[in-house]
Coordinates of C-alpha atoms in Angstrom, one line a residue:
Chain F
X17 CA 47.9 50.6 28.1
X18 CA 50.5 48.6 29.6
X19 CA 48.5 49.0 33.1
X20 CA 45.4 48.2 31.7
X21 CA 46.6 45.0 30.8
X22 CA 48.5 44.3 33.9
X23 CA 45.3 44.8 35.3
X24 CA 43.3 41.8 33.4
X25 CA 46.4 39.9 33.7
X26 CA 45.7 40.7 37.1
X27 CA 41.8 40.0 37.0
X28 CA 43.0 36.2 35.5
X29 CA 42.0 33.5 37.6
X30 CA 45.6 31.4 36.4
X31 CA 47.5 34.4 37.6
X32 CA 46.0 35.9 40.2
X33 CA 49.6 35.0 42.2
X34 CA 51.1 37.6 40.4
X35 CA 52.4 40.4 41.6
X36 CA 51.4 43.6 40.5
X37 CA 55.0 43.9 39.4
X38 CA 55.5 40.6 37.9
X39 CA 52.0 40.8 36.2
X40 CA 53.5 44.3 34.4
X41 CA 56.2 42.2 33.5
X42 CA 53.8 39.5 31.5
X43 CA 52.1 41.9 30.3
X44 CA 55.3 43.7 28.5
X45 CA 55.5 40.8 26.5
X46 CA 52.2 39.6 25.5
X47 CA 50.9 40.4 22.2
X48 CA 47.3 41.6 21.5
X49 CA 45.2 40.4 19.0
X50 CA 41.7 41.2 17.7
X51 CA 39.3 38.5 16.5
X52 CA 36.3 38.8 14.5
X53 CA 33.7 36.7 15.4
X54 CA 33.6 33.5 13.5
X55 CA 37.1 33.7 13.2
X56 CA 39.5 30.9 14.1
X57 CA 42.5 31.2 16.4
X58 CA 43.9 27.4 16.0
X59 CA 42.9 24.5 14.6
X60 CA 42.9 21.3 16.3
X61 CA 45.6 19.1 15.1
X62 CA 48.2 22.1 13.9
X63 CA 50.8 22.9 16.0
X64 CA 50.5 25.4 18.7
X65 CA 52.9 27.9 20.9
X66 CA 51.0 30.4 21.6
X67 CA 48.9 30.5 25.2
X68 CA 46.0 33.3 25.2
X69 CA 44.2 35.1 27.6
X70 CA 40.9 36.4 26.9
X71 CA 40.6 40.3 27.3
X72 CA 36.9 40.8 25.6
X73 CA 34.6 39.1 23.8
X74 CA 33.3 35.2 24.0
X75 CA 34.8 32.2 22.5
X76 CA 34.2 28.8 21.9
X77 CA 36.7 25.5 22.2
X78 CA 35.3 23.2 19.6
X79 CA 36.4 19.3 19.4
X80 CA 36.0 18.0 16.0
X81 CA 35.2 20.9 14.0
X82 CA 32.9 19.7 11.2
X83 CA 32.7 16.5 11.4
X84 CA 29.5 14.6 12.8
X85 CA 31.5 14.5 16.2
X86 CA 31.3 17.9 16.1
X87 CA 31.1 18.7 20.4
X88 CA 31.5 21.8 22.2
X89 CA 33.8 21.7 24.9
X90 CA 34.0 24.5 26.7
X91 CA 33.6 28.6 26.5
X92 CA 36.4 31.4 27.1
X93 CA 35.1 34.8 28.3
X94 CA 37.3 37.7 29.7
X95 CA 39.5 36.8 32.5
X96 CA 39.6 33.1 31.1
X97 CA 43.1 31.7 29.4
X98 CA 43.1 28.5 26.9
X99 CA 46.0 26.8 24.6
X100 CA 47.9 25.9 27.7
X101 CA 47.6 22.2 26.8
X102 CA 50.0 22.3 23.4
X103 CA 52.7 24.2 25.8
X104 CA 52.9 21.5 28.0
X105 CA 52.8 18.8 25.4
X106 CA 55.9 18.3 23.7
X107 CA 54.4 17.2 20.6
X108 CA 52.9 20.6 20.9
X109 CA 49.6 19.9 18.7
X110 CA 46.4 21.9 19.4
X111 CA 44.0 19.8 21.0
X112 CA 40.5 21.3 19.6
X113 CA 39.7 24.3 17.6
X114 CA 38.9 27.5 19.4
X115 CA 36.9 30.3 17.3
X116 CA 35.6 33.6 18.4
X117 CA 31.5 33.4 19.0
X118 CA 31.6 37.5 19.3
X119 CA 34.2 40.0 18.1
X120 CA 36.8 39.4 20.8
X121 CA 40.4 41.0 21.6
X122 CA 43.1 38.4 23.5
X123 CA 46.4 38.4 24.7
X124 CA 48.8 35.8 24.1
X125 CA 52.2 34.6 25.5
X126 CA 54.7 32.7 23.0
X127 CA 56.4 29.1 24.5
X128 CA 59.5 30.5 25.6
X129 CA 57.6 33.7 27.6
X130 CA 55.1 31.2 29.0
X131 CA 57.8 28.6 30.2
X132 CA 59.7 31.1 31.7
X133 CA 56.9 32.5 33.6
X134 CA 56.3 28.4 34.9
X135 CA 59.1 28.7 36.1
X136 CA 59.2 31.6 38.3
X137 CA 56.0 30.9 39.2
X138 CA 55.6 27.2 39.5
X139 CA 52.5 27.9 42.0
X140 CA 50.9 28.8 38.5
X141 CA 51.6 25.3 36.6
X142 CA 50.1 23.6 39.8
X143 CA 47.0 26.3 39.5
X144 CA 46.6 25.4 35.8
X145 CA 46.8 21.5 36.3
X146 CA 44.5 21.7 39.0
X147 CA 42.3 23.4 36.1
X148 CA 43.5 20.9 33.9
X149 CA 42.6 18.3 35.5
X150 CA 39.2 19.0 36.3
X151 CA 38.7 19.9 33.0
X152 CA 39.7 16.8 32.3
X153 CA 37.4 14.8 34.2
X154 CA 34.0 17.1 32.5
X155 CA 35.5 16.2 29.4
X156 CA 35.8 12.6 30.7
X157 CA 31.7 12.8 32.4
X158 CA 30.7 14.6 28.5
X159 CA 33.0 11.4 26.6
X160 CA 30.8 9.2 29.0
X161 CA 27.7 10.6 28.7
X162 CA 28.4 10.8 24.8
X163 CA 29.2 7.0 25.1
X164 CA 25.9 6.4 26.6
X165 CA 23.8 8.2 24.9
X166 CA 25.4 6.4 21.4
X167 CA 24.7 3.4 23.2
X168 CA 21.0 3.9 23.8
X169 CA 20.4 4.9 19.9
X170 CA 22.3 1.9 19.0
X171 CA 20.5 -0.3 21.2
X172 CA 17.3 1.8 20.1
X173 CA 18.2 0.9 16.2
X174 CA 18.9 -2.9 16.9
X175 CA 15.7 -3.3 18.4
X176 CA 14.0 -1.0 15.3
X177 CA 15.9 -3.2 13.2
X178 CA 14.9 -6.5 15.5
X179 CA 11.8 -6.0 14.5
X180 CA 11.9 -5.0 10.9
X181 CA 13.5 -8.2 10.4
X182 CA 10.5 -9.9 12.4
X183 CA 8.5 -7.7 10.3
X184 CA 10.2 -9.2 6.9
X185 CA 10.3 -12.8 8.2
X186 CA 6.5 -12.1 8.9
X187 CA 6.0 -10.6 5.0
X188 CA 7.8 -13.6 3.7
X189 CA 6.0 -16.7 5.5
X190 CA 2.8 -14.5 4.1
X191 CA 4.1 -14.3 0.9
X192 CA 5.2 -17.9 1.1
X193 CA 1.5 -18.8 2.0
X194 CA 0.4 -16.8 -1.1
X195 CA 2.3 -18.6 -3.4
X196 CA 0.9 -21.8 -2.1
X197 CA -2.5 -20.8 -1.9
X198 CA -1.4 -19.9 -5.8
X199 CA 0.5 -22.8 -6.7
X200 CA -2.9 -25.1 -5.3
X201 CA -5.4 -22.7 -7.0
X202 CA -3.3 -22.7 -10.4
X203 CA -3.6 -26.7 -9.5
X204 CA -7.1 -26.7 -9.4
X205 CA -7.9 -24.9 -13.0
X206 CA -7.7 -27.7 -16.0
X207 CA -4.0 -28.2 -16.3
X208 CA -4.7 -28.7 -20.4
X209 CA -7.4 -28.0 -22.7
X210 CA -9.7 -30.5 -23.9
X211 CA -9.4 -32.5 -27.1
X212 CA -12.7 -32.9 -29.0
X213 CA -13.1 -33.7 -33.0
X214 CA -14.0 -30.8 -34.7
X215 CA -13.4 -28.5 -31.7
X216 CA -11.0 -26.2 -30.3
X217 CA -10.4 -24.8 -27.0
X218 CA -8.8 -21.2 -25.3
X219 CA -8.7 -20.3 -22.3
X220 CA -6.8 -17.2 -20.4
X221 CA -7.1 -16.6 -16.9
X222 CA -5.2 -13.7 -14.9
X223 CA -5.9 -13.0 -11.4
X224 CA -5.7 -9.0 -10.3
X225 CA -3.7 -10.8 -7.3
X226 CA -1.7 -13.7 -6.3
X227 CA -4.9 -15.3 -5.8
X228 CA -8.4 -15.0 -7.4
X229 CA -11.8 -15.5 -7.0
X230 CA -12.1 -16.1 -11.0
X231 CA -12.7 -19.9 -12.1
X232 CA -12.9 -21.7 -15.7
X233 CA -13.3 -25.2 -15.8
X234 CA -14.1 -28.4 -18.9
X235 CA -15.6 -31.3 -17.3
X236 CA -15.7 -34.9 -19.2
X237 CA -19.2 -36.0 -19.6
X238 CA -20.5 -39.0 -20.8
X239 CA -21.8 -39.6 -24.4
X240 CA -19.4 -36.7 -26.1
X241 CA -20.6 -34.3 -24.0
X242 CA -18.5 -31.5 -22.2
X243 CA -19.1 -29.2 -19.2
X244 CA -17.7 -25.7 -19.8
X245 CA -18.2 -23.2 -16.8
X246 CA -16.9 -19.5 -16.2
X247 CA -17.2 -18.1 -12.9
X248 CA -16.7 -15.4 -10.7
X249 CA -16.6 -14.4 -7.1
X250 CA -17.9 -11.0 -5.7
X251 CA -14.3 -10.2 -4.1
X252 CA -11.0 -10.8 -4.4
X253 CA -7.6 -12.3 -3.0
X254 CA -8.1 -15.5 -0.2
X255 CA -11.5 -15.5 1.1
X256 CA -12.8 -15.4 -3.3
X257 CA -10.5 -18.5 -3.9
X258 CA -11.7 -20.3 -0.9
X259 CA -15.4 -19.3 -2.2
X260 CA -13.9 -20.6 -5.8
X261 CA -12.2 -23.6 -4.9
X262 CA -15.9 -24.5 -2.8
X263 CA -18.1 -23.5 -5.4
X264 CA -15.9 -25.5 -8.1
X265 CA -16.1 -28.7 -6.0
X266 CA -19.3 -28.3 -5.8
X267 CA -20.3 -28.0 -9.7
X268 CA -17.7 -30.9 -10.5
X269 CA -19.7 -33.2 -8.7
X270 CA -23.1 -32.0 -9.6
X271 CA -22.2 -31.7 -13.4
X272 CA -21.8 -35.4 -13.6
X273 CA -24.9 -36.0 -11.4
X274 CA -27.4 -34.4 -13.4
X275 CA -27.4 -34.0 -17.2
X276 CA -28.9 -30.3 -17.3
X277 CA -27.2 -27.1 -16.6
X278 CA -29.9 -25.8 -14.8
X279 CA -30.4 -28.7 -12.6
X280 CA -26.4 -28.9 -11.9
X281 CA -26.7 -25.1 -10.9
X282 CA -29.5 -25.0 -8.5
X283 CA -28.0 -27.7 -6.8
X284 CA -24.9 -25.6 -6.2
X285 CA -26.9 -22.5 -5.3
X286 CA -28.7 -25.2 -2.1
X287 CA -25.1 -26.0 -1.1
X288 CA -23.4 -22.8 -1.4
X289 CA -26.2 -21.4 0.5
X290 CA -26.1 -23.6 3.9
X291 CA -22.2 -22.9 3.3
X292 CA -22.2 -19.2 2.7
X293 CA -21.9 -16.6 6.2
X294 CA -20.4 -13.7 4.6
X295 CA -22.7 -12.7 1.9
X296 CA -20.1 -13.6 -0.4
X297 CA -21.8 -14.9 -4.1
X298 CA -20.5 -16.0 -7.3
X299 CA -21.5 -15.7 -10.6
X300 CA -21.5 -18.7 -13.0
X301 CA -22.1 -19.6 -17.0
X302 CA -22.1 -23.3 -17.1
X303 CA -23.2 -24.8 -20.2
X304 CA -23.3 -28.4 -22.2
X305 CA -21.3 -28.8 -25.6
X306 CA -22.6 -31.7 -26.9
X307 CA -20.2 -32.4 -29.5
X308 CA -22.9 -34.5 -32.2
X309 CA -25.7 -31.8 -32.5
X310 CA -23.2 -29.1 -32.6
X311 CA -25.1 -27.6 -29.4
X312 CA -24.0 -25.4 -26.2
X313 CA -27.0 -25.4 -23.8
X314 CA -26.3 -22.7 -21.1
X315 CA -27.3 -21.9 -17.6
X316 CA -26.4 -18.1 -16.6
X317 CA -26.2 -17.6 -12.9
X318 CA -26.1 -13.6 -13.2
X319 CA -22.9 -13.8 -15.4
X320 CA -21.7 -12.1 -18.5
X321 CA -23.7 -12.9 -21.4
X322 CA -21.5 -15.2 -23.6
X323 CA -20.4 -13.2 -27.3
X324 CA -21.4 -15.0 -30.5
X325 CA -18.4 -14.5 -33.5
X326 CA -18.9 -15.4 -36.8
X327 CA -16.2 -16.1 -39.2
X328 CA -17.6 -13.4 -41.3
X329 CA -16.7 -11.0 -37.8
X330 CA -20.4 -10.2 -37.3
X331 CA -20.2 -10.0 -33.7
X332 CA -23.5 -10.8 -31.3
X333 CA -24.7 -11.4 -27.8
X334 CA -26.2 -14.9 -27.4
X335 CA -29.6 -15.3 -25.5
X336 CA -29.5 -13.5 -22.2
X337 CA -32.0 -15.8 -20.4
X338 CA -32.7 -15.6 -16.4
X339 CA -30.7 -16.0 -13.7
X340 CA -29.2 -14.8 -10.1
X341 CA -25.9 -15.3 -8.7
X342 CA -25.4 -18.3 -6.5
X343 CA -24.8 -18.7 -3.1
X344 CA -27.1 -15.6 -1.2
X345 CA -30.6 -16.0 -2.4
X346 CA -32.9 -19.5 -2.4
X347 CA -34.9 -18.7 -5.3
X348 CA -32.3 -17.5 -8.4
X349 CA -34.9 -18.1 -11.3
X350 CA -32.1 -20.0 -13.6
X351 CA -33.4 -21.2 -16.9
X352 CA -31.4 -22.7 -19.9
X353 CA -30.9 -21.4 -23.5
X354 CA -28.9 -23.0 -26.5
X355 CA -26.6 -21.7 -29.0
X356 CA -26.3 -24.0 -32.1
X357 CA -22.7 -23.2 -33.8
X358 CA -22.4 -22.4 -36.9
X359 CA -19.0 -23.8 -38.9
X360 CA -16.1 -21.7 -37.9
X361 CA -18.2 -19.9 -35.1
X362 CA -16.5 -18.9 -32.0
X363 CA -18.6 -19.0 -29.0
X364 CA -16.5 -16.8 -26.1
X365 CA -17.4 -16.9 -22.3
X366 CA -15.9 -14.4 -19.9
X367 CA -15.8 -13.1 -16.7
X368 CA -16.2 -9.0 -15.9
X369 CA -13.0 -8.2 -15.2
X370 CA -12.4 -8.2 -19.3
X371 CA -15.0 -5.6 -19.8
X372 CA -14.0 -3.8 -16.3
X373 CA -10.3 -3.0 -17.2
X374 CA -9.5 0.8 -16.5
X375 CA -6.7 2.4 -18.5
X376 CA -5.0 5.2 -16.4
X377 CA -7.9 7.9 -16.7
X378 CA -9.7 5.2 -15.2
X379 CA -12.0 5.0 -18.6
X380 CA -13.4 1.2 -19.3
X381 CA -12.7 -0.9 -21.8
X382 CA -16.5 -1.5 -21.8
X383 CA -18.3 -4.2 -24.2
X384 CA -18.1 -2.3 -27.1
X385 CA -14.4 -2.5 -27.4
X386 CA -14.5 -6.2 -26.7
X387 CA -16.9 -6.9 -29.1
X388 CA -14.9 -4.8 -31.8
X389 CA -11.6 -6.7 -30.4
X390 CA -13.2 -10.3 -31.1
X391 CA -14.2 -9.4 -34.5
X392 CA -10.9 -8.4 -35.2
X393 CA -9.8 -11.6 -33.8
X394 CA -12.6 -14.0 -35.7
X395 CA -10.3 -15.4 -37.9
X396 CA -7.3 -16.6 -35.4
X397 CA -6.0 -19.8 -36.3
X398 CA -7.3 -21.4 -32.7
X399 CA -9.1 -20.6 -30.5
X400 CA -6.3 -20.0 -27.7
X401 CA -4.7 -17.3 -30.5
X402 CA -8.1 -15.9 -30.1
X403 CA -8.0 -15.8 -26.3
X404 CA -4.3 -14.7 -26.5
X405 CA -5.0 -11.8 -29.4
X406 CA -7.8 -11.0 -26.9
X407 CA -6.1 -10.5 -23.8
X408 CA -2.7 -8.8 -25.5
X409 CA -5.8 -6.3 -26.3
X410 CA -6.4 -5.8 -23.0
X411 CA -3.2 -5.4 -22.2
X412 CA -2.4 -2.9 -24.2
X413 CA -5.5 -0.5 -23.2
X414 CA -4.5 -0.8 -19.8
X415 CA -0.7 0.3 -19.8
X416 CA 0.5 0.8 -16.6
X417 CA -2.6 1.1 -14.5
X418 CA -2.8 -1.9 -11.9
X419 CA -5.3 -4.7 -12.9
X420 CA -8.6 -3.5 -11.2
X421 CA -9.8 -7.4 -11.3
X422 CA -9.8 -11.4 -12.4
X423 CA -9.6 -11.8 -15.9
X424 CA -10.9 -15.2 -17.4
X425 CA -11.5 -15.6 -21.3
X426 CA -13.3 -18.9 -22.6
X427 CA -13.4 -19.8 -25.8
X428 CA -14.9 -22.6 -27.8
X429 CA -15.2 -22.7 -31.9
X430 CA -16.2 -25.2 -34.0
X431 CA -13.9 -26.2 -37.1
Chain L
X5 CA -16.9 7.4 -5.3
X6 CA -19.2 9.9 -2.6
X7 CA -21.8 8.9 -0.4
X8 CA -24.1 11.7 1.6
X9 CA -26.6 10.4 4.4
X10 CA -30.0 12.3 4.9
X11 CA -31.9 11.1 8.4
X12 CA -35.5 11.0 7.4
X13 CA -38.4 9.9 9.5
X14 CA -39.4 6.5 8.3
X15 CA -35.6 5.5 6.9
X16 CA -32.1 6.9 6.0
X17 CA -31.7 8.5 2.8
X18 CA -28.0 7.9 1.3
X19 CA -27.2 9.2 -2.3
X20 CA -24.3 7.4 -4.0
X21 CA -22.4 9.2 -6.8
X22 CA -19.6 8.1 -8.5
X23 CA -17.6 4.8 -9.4
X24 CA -18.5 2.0 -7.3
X25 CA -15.9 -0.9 -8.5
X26 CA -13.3 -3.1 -7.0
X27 CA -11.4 0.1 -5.2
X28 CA -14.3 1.6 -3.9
X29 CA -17.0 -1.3 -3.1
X30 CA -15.5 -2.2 0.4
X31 CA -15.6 1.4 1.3
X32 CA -19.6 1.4 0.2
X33 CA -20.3 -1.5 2.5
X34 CA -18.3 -0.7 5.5
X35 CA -20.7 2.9 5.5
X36 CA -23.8 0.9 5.2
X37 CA -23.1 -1.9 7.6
X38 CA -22.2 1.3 9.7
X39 CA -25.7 2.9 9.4
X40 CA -27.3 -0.4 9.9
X41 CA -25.4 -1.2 13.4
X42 CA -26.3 2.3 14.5
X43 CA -29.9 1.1 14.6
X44 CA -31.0 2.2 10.6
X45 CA -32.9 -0.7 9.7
X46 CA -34.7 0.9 6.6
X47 CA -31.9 2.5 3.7
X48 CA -33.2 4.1 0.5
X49 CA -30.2 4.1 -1.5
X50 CA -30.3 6.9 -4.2
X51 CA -28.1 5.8 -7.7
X52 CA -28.8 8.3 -10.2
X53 CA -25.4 10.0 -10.1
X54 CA -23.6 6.4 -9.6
X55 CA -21.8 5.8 -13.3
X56 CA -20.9 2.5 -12.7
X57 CA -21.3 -0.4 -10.6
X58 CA -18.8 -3.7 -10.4
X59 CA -19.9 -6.9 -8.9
X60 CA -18.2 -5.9 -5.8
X61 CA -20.7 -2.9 -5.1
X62 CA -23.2 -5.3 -6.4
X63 CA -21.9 -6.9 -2.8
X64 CA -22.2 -4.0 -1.3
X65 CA -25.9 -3.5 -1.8
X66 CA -26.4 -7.5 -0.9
X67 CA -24.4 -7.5 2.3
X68 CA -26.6 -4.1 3.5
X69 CA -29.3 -6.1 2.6
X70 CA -29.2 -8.9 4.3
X71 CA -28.2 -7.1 7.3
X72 CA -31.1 -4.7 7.4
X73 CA -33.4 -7.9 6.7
X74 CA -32.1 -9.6 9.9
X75 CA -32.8 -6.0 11.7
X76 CA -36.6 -6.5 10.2
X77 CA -35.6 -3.8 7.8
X78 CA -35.2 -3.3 4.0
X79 CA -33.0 -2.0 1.2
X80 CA -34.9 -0.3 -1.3
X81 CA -32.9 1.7 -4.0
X82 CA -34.5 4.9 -5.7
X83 CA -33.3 6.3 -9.2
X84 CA -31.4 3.8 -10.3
X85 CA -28.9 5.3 -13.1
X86 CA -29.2 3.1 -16.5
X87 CA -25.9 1.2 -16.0
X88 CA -26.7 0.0 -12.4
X89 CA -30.1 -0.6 -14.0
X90 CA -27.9 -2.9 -16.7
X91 CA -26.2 -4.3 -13.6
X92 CA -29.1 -5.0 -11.7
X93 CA -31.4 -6.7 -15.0
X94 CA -28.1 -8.5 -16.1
X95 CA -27.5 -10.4 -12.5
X96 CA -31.7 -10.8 -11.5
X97 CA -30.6 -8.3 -8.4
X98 CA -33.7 -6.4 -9.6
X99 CA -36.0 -9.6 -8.3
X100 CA -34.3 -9.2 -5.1
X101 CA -34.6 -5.2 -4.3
X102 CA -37.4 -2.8 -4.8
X103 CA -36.3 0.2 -7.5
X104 CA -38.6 3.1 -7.2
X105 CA -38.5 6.4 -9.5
X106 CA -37.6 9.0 -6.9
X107 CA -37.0 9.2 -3.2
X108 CA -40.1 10.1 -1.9
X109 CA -41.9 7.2 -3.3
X110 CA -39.1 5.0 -1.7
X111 CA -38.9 6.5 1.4
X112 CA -42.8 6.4 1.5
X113 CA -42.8 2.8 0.6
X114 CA -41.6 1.9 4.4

């Protein structure tokens, strides 16, 4: 037994300058011990005075066992000695962890067996420093090729985060622009509703984003006349409010120009045509309130057909009439039809988007349901509280499914 | 919203089904503005299994139109359900497009 370890001893790189004899006498007073594998013979950090030689088996030295530092440094395998390092340190802590990768056997040497063997043998410290030391400088190469390798990610994440942060800058100037574009398109819309004897006015408008392509507007004429218009463009977001903005410019000035709705609209249609590259149209209902003969003389430019609602709640669809969207085709076959109001009537203009709200199974609201909602609502106090009950309707059938589209409600009623 | 291209001799045959609205509209257009760059100046556009049909597939059908026009071609739509019918009556499209009651009549038309 003892000669088969005197042989290992023998077969040990660290003591091959050993004498058969004096490798007997090492091996007399080493101790053997059997490892599992998996299982741990020190811990870094604990205190060590042990020195092993490895007799069978394969093991591991480990450097931050557990942790995210986790490194391996090295691997024992027979022949091959480790835990010098806490025998020469005085402090006498275990530098890394050393576990058994297969079921292994070792020998090991306490302090005061290992310093006297130094000591006869000092040819074997200088063997082991010379060990030591190049040990030391792998461990140096591995800590510097660790350090670069941490360096590159870091300077890989500050450039991922360089340009996140571009990204974000980018987002918000967008964002800023967004809220501009909103803040000048809210601008545009009539910034109060009109006063007129006998008359009240609602209106609700909700784009499905930060900008819309919807449009309401009440334009002074002369003689106690007023201009009412719903509109809406065939898209959505920037390029429908620049199309919106246009196309309400365009009626503004033509309103006041010509005293018919038809007139005022075919006029728009010439201009929005020489205007319009991207096939983009818009729909329009302008009509004429003229105040004395209790009258609203429409044009419908292939918008929503205006809803008729009695006090009594008798709901009805007013005169459908002719008419194409403006802005793609030069011959729209506009004609004009007139509603005259009864007392208490409530005439309500609105864009698609009212009758197009989806609730989450994507079902429409549909025209049905409007019509049922504004009879409910015939007897509001106002005729905002009438757009307001309206839209709260809305609301509440769509829950938590995004807004599919612009909403715009009009109303007018006479006292 | 589906959309199914048959090549037939005198034009391309695409059936529509489903929801053409806000979501799906672009999508629509992009396919037909597609066909028509590939050299398909005549479409017959088959709606009978289209349930409904916003302003922005209203769009759509406009955009493809103009499109094949410039090419010397024509949209012509075939089947038309009753609420793109409703659609169509209710914005004058129908002046604008030829609506036939099945596709061989439309794609005989060209």
């Amino acid at each position: 037994m003892l000669a088969h370890r005197a042989e290992i001893l023998k077969d040990a790189t660290v003591l091959r300058a050993l004498s058969a004899q004096e490798a007997g006498a090492v091996a007399r007073v080493m101790e053997e011990v059997d490892l599992a594998a998996g299982q741990t013979v020190f811990v870094e950090g604990e205190p060590g005075d042990r020195f092993y030689i490895v007799e069978a088996g394969l093991l591991e030295v480990v450097k931050a066992l557990g942790t995210e530092e986790q490194r391996r440094l090295a691997e024992r395998g027979p022949g091959e000695y480790f835990g010098e390092m806490s025998l020469f340190d005085p402090a006498g802590l275990r530098t890394a962890t050393v576990r058994a990768i297969t079921p292994a056997r070792l020998l090991s040497l306490h302090r005061a067996d290992f310093q006297n063997l130094l000591k006869a043998h000092p040819a074997l410290a200088f063997e082991m420093l010379r060990v030591l030391t190049l040990q030391l400088r792998d461990n140096n190469n591995a800590t510097i090729t660790d350090l670069r390798s941490k360096n590159s990610e870091l300077a890989t994440a500050y450039a991922e985060l360089k340009a996140a942060q571009a990204q974000i800058i980018e987002k918000e100037k967008l964002e800023q622009e967004l809220r501009t574009a909103k803040r000048i398109q809210q601008s545009i819309l009539p910034s109060a509703l009109p006063q007129l004897a006998g008359y009240s006015f609602g209106a609700f408008i909700a784009p499905a984003r930060s900008v819309g392509g919807d449009l309401y507007d009440f334009i002074p004429l002369d003689d106690g006349r007023l201009g009412i218009a719903v509109g809406d463009v065939s898209d959505k977001g920037v390029p429908a409010a620049i199309f919106m903005a246009l196309t309400r410019s365009l009626l503004r000035a033509e309103a006041t120009r010509v005293s018919s709705p038809r007139l005022a609209l075919e006029r728009v249609n010439r201009l929005l045509l020489d205007m319009n590259e991207d096939g983009m149209f818009v729909t329009l209902l302008y009509g004429i309130l003229d105040a004395e003969q209790r009258t609203f003389t429409y044009t419908r430019a292939g918008h929503e057909v205006p809803l008729r609602i009695l006090p009594s709640g008798d709901v009805r669809l007013a005169e459908r009439g002719t008419g194409a969207p403006l802005g793609v085709f030069a011959e729209i076959g506009l004609d004009e039809r007139t509603v005259v109001l009864a007392p208490g009537e409530t005439l309500l203009i609105y864009s698609d988007g009212a009758t197009d709200v989806i609730d989450f199974s994507e079902a429409l609201y549909g025209i049905d349901r409007l019509r049922a909602t504004a009879a409910g609502a015939a007897g509001a106090a106002t005729a905002q509280e009438f757009c307001s009950t309206l839209w709260s309707d809305l609301e509440a059938y769509r829950g938590e499914a995004a807004q599919a589209d612009d909403v715009t409600l009009v109303a007018l009623r006479r006292e | 919203m589906d959309l199914v291209v048959t090549e037939m001799k005198r034009a391309q045959l695409v059936h529509v089904s489903g929801r053409v609205d806000s979501s799906t509209a672009p999508q629509l257009q992009e396919k037909l503005a597609v066909l028509i760059k590939g050299g398909a100046r005549n479409l017959v556009i088959n709606m009978k299994d289209v349930s409904f049909l916003s302003s922005g597939g209203l769009r759509a059908l406009l955009s493809a139109l103009q499109a094949a026009k410039k090419q010397g071609g024509d949209v012509r739509l075939s089947e038309v359900s009753e609420p793109v019918a409703r659609v169509l009556e209710l914005t004058s499209f129908d002046m604008h497009f030829k609506c036939f009651g099945n596709d061989t009549e439309a794609v005989g038309s060209f």
